PDB file of C-alpha atoms in Angstrom:
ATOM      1  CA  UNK C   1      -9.329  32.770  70.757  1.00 63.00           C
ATOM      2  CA  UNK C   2      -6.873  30.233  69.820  1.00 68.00           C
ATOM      3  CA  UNK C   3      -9.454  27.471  70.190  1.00 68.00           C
ATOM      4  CA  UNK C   4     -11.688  29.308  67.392  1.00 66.00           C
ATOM      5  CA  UNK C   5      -8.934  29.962  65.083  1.00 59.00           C
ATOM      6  CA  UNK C   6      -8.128  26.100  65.395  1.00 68.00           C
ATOM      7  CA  UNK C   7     -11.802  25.424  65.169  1.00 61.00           C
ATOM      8  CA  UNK C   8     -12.220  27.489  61.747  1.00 65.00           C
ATOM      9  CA  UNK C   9      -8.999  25.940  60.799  1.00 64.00           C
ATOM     10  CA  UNK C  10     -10.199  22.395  60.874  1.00 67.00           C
ATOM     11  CA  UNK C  11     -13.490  22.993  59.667  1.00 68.00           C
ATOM     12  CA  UNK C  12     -11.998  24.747  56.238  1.00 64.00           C
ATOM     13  CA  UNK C  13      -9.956  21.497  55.759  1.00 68.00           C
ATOM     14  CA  UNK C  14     -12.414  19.388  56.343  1.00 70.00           C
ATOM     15  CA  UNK C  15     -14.630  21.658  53.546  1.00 69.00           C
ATOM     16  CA  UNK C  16     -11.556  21.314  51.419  1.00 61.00           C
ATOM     17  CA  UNK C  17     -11.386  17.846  51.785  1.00 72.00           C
ATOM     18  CA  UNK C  18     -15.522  17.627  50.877  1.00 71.00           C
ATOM     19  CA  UNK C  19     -14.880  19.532  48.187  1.00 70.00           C
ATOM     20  CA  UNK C  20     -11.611  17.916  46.696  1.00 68.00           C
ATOM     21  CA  UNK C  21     -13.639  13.969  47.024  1.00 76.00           C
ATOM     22  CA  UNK C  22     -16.584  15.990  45.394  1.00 74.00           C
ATOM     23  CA  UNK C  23     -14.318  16.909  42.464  1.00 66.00           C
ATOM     24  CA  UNK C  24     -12.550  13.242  42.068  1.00 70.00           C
ATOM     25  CA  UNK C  25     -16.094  12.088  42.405  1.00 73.00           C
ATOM     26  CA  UNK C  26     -17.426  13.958  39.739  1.00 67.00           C
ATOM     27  CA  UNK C  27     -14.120  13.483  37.692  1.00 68.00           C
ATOM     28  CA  UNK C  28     -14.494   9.534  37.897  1.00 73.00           C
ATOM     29  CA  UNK C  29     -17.963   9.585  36.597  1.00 69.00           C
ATOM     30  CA  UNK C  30     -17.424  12.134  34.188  1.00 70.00           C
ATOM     31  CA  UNK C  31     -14.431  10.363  32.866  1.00 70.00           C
ATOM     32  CA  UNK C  32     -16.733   7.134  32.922  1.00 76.00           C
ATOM     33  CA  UNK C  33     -18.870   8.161  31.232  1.00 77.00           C
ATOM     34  CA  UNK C  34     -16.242   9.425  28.415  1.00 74.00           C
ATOM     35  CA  UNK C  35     -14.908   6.351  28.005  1.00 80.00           C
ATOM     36  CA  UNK C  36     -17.979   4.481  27.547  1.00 79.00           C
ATOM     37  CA  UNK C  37     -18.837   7.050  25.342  1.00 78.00           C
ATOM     38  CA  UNK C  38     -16.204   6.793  23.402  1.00 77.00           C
ATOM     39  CA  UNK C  39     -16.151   2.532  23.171  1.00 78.00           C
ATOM     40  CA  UNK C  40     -19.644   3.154  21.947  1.00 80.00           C
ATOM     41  CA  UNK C  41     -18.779   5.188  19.515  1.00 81.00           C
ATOM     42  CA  UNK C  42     -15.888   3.111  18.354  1.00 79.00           C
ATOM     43  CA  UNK C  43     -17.785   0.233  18.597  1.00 82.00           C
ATOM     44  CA  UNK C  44     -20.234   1.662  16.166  1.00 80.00           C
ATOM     45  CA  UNK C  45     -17.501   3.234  13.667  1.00 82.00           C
ATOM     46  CA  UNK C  46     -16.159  -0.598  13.474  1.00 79.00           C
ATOM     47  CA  UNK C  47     -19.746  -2.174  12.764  1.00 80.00           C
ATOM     48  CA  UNK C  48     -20.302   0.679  10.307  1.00 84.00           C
ATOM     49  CA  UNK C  49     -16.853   0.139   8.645  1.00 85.00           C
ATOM     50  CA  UNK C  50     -17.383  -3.749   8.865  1.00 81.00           C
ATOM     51  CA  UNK C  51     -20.817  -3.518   8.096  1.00 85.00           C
ATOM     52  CA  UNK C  52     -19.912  -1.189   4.467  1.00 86.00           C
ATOM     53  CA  UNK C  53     -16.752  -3.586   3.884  1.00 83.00           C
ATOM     54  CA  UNK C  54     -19.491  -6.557   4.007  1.00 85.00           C
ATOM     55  CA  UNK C  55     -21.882  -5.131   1.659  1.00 88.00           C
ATOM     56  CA  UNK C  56     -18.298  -3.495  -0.366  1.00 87.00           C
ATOM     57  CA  UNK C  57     -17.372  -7.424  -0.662  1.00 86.00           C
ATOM     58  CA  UNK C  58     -20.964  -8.464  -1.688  1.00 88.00           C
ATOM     59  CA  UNK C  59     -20.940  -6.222  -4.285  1.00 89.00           C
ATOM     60  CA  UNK C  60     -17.512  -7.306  -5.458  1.00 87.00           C
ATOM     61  CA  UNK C  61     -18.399 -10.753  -5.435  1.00 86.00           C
ATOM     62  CA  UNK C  62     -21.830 -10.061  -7.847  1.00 86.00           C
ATOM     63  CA  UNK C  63     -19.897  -8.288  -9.976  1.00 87.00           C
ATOM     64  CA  UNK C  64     -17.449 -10.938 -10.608  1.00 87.00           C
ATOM     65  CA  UNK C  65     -20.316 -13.976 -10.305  1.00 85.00           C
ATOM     66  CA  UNK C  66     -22.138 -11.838 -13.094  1.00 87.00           C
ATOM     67  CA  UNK C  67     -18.844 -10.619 -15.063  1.00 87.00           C
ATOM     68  CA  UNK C  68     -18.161 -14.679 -15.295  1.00 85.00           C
ATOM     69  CA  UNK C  69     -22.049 -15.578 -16.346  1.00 83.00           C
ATOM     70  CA  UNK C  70     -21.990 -13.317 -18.773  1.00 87.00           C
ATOM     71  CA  UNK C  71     -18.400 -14.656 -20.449  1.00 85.00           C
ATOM     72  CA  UNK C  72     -19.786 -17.993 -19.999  1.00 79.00           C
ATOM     73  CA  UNK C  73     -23.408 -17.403 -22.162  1.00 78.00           C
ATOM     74  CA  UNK C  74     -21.396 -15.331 -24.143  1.00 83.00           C
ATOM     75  CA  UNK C  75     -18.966 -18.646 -24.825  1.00 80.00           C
ATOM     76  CA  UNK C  76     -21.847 -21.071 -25.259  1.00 76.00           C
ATOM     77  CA  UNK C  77     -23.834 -18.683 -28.003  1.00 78.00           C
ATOM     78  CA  UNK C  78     -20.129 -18.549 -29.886  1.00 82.00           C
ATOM     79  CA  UNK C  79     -20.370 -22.693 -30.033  1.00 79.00           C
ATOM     80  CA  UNK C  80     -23.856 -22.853 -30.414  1.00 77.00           C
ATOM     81  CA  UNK C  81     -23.834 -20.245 -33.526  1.00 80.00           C
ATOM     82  CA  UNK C  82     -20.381 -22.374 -34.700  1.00 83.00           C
ATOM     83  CA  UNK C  83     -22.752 -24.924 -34.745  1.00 80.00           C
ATOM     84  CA  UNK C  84     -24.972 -23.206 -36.780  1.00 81.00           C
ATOM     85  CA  UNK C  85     -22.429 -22.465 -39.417  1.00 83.00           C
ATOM     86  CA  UNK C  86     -21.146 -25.722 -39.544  1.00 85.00           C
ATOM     87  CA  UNK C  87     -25.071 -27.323 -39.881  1.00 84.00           C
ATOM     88  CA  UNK C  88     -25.711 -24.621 -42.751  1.00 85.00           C
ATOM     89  CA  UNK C  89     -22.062 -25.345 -44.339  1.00 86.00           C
ATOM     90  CA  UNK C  90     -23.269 -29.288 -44.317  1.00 88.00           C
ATOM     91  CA  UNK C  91     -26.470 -28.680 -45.568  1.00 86.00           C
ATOM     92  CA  UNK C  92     -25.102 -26.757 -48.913  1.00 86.00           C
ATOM     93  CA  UNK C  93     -22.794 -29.861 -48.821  1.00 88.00           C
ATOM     94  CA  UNK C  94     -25.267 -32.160 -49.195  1.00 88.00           C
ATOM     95  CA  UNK C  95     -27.374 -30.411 -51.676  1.00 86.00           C
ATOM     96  CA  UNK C  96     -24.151 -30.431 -53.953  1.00 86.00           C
ATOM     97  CA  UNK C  97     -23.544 -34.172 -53.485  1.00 91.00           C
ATOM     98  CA  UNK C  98     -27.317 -34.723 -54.355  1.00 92.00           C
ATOM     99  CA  UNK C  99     -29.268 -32.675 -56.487  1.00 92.00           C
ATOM    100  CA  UNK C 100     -32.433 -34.942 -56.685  1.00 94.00           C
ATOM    101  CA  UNK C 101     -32.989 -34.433 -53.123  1.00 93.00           C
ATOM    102  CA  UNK C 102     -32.528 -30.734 -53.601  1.00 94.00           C
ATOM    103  CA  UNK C 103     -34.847 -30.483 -56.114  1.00 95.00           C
ATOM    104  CA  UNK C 104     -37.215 -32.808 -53.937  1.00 95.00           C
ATOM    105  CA  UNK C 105     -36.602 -30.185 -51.071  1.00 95.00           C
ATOM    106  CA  UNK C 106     -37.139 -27.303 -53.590  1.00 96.00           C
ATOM    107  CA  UNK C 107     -40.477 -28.504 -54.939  1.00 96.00           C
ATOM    108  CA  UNK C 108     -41.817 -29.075 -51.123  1.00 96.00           C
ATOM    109  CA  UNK C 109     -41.211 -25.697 -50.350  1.00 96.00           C
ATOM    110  CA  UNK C 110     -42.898 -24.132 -53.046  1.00 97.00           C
ATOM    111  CA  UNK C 111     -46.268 -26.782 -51.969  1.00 97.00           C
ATOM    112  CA  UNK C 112     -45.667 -25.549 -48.716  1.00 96.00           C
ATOM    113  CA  UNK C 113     -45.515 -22.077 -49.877  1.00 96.00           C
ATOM    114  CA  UNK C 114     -48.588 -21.430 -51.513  1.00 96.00           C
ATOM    115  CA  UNK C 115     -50.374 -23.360 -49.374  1.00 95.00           C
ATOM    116  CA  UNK C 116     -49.206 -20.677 -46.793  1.00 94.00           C
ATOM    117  CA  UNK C 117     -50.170 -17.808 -49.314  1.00 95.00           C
ATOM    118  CA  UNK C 118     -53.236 -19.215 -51.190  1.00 93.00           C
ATOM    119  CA  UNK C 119     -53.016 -16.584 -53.420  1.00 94.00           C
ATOM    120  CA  UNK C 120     -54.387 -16.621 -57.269  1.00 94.00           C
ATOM    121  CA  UNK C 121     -50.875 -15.154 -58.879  1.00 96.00           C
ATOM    122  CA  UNK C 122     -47.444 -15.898 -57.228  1.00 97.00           C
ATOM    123  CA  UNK C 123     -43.798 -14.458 -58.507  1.00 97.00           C
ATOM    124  CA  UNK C 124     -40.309 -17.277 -57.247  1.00 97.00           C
ATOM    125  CA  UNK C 125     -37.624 -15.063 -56.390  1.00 97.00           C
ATOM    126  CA  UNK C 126     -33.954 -17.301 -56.037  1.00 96.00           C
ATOM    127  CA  UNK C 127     -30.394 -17.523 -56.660  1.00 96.00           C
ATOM    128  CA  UNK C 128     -29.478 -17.701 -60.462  1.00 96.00           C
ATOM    129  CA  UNK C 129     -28.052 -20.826 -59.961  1.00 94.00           C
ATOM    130  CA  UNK C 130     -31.881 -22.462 -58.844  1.00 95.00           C
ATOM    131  CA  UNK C 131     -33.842 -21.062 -61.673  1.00 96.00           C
ATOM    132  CA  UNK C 132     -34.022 -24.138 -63.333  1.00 95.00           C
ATOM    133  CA  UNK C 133     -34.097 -26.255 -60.638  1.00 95.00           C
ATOM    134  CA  UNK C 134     -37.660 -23.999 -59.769  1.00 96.00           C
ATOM    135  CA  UNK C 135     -38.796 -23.810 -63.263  1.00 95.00           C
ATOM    136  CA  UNK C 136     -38.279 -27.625 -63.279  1.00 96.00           C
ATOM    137  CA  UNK C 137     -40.360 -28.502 -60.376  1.00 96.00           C
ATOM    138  CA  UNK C 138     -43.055 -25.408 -60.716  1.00 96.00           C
ATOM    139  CA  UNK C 139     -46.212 -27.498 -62.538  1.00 95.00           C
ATOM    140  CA  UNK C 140     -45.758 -30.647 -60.018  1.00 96.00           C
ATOM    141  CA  UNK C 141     -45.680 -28.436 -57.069  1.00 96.00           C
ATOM    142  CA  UNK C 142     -48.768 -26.528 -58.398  1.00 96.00           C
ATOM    143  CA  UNK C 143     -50.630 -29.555 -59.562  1.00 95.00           C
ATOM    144  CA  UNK C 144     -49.977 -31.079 -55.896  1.00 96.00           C
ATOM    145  CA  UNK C 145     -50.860 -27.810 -54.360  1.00 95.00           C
ATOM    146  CA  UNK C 146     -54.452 -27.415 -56.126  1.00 94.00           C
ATOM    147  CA  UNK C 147     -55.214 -31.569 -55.409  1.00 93.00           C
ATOM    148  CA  UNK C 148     -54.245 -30.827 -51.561  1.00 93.00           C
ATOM    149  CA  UNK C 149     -56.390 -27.840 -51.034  1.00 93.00           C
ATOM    150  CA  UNK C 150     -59.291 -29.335 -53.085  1.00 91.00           C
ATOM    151  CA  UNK C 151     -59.223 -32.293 -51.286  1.00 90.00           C
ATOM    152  CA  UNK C 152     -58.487 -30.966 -47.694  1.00 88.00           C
ATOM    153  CA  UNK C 153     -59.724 -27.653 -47.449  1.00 87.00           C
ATOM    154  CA  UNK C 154     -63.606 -27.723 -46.506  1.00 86.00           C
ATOM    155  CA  UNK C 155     -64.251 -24.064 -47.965  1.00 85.00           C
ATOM    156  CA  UNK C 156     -63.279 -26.138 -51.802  1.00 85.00           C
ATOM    157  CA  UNK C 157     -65.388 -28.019 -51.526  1.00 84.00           C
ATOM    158  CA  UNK C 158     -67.133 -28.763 -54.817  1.00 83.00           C
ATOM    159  CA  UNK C 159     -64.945 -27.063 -56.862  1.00 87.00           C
ATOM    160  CA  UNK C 160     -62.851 -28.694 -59.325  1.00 87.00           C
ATOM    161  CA  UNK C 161     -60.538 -26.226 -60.039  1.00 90.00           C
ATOM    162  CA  UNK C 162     -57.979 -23.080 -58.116  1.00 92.00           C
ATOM    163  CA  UNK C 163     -56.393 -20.520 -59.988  1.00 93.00           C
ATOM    164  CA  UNK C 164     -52.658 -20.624 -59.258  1.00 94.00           C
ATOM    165  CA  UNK C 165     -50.233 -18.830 -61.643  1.00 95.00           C
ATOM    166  CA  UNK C 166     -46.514 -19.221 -60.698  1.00 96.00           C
ATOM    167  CA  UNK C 167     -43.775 -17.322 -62.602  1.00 95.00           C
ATOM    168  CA  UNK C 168     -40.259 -17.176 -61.678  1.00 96.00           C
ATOM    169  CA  UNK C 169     -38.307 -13.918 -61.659  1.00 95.00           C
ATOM    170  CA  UNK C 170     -35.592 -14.023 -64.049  1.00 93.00           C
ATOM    171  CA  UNK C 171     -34.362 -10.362 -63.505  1.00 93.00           C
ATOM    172  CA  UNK C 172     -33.601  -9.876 -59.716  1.00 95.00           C
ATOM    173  CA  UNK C 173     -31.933 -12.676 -57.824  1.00 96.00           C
ATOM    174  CA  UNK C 174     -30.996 -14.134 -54.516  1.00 96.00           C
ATOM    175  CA  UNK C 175     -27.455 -14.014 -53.675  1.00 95.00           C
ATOM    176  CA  UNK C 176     -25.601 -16.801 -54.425  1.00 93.00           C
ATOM    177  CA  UNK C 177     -24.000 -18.879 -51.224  1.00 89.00           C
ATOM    178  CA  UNK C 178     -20.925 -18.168 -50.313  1.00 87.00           C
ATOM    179  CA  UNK C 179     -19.155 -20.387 -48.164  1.00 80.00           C
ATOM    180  CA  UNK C 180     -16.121 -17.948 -46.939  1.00 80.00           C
ATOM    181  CA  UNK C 181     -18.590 -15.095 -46.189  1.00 83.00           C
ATOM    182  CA  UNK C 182     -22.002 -16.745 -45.437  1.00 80.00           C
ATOM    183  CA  UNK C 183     -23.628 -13.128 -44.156  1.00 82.00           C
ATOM    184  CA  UNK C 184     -26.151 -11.732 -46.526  1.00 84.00           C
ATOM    185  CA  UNK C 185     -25.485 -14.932 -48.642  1.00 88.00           C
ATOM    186  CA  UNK C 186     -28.300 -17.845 -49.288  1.00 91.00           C
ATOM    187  CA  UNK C 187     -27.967 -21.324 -49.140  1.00 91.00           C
ATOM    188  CA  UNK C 188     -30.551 -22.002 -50.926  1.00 93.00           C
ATOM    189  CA  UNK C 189     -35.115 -21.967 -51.435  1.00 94.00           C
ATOM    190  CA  UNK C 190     -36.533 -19.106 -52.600  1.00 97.00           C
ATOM    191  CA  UNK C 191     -39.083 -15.952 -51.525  1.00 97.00           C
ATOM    192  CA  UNK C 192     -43.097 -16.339 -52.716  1.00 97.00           C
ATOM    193  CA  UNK C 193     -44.149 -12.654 -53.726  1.00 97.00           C
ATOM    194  CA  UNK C 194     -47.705 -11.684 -54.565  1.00 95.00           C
ATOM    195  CA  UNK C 195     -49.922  -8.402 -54.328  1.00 93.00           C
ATOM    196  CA  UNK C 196     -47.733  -6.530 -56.040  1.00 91.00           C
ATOM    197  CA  UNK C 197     -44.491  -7.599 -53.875  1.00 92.00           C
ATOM    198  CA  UNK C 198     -46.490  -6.449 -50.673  1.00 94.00           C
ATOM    199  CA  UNK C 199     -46.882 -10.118 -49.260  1.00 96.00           C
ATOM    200  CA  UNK C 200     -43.478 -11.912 -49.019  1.00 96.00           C
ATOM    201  CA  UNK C 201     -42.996 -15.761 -47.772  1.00 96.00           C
ATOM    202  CA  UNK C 202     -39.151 -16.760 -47.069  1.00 95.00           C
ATOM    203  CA  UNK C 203     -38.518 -20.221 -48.209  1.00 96.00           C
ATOM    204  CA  UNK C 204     -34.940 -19.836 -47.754  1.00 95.00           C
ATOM    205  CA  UNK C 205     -32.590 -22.970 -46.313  1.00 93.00           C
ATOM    206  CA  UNK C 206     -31.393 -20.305 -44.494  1.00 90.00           C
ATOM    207  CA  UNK C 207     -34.724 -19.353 -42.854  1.00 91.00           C
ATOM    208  CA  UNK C 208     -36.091 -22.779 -42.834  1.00 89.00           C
ATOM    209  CA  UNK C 209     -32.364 -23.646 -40.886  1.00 88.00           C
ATOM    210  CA  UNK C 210     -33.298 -20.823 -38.486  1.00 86.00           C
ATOM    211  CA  UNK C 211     -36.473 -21.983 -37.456  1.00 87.00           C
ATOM    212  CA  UNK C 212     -35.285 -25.160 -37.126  1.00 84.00           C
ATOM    213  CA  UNK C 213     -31.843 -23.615 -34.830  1.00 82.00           C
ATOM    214  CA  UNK C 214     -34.177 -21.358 -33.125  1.00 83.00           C
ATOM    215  CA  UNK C 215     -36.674 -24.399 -31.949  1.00 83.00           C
ATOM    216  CA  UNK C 216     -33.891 -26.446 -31.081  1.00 77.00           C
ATOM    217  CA  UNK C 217     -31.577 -23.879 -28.844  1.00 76.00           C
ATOM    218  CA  UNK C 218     -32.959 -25.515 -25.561  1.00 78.00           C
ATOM    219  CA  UNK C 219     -32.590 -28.862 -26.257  1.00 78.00           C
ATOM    220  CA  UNK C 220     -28.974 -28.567 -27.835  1.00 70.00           C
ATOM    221  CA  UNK C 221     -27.660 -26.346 -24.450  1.00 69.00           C
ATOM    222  CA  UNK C 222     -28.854 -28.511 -22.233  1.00 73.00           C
ATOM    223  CA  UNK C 223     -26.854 -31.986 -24.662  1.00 72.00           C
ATOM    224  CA  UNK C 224     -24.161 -29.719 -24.530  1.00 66.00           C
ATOM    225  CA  UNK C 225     -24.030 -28.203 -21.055  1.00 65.00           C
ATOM    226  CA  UNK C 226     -25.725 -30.166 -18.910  1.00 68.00           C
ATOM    227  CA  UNK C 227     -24.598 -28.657 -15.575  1.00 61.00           C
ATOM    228  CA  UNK C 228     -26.384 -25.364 -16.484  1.00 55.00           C
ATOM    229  CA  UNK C 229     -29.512 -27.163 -16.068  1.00 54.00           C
ATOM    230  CA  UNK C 230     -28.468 -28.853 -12.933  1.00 49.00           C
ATOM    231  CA  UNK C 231     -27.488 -25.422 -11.426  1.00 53.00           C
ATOM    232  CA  UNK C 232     -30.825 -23.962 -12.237  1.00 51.00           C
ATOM    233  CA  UNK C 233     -32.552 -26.721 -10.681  1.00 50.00           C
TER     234      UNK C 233
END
């Protein structure tokens, strides 16, 4: 009896030693498993956080790059329209100091003018102060404007003679120039009307200037910044 009882005795320890290895067993590899559970998910919280930060930076730095770009055109179109101002302010200088080329310039335009218009009746539109600079240069320009199209323009041919009636209007005006406030102020030329005012040709110094500005933008950026080309390229 005694040898049973010791028999049962040692066989339930030795179950409740099974079982107790069975439990750190399964505790080690459970808490394994935790842990590597929870590195990987650490692991992956830190990429995502670095990963966002990255992109967070990225954005910060475009932001800025383009916040600076923008500053910088913004600074270059301020000189470049200075420039502008000052080449318009010279021009009017100029025309002061020397009226004969002025009314040289004045009676070019108007050839140029209704060469662009070819119309039979034409209406000058400038400051009060050009009238009669126009007036004084209207029957050369017109005379010079028939000989050129009779001579160079095939569909003349034959003819001896264009209709071409210019008048200048002495009852609306251009505004005069005005060197303190040179916005909605002109330097100088005139406007060609015809058709009943429908068809308008600017030849403004202020338009012709323009063109001129306008044509010349690229080459005058890259005299005066040079390394914007060079970081393009």
């Amino acid at each position: 009896m005694t040898s049973m009882v010791e028999f049962i005795k040692k066989s339930g320890q030795e179950r409740v030693k099974e079982i107790e290895q069975q439990a750190d067993n399964d505790f080690n590899v459970g808490k394994e498993q935790h842990i590597e559970a929870e590195k990987k998910r650490l692991t992956e919280n830190f990429a995502n956080k670095l990963n966002n930060e990255e992109i967070r930076l990225k954005i910060a730095k475009s932001a800025e790059q383009n916040k600076e770009r923008i500053e910088r055109m913004i600074r270059i179109q301020e000189m470049v329209q200075n420039l502008l101002e000052k080449t318009k302010q010279a021009l009017y200088e100029k025309m002061q100091e020397d009226p004969e080329t002025y009314r040289k310039l004045m009676k070019d335009l108007l050839v140029q003018g209704l060469i662009k218009l070819y119309e039979k009746e034409v209406t000058l539109r400038c400051r009060e102060s050009d009238v009669e600079v126009l007036e004084s240069v209207m029957d050369e320009a017109v005379a010079e404007y028939k000989q050129l199209m009779l001579s160079e323009c095939k569909a003349l041919q034959g003819q001896t003679e264009i209709k071409c009636k210019v008048t200048v209007d002495r009852k609306r005006h251009l505004p005069e120039w005005d060197e303190l406030k040179p916005e909605g102020t002109c330097l100088g030329g005139f406007l060609l009307l015809c058709r009943k005012n429908r068809i308008v040709c600017s030849q403004t110094l202020e338009d012709r200037v323009k063109l001129a500005y306008d044509q010349a933008i690229p080459m005058i950026r890259r005299e005066l910044f040079p390394s914007m080309d060079a970081k393009r390229e």
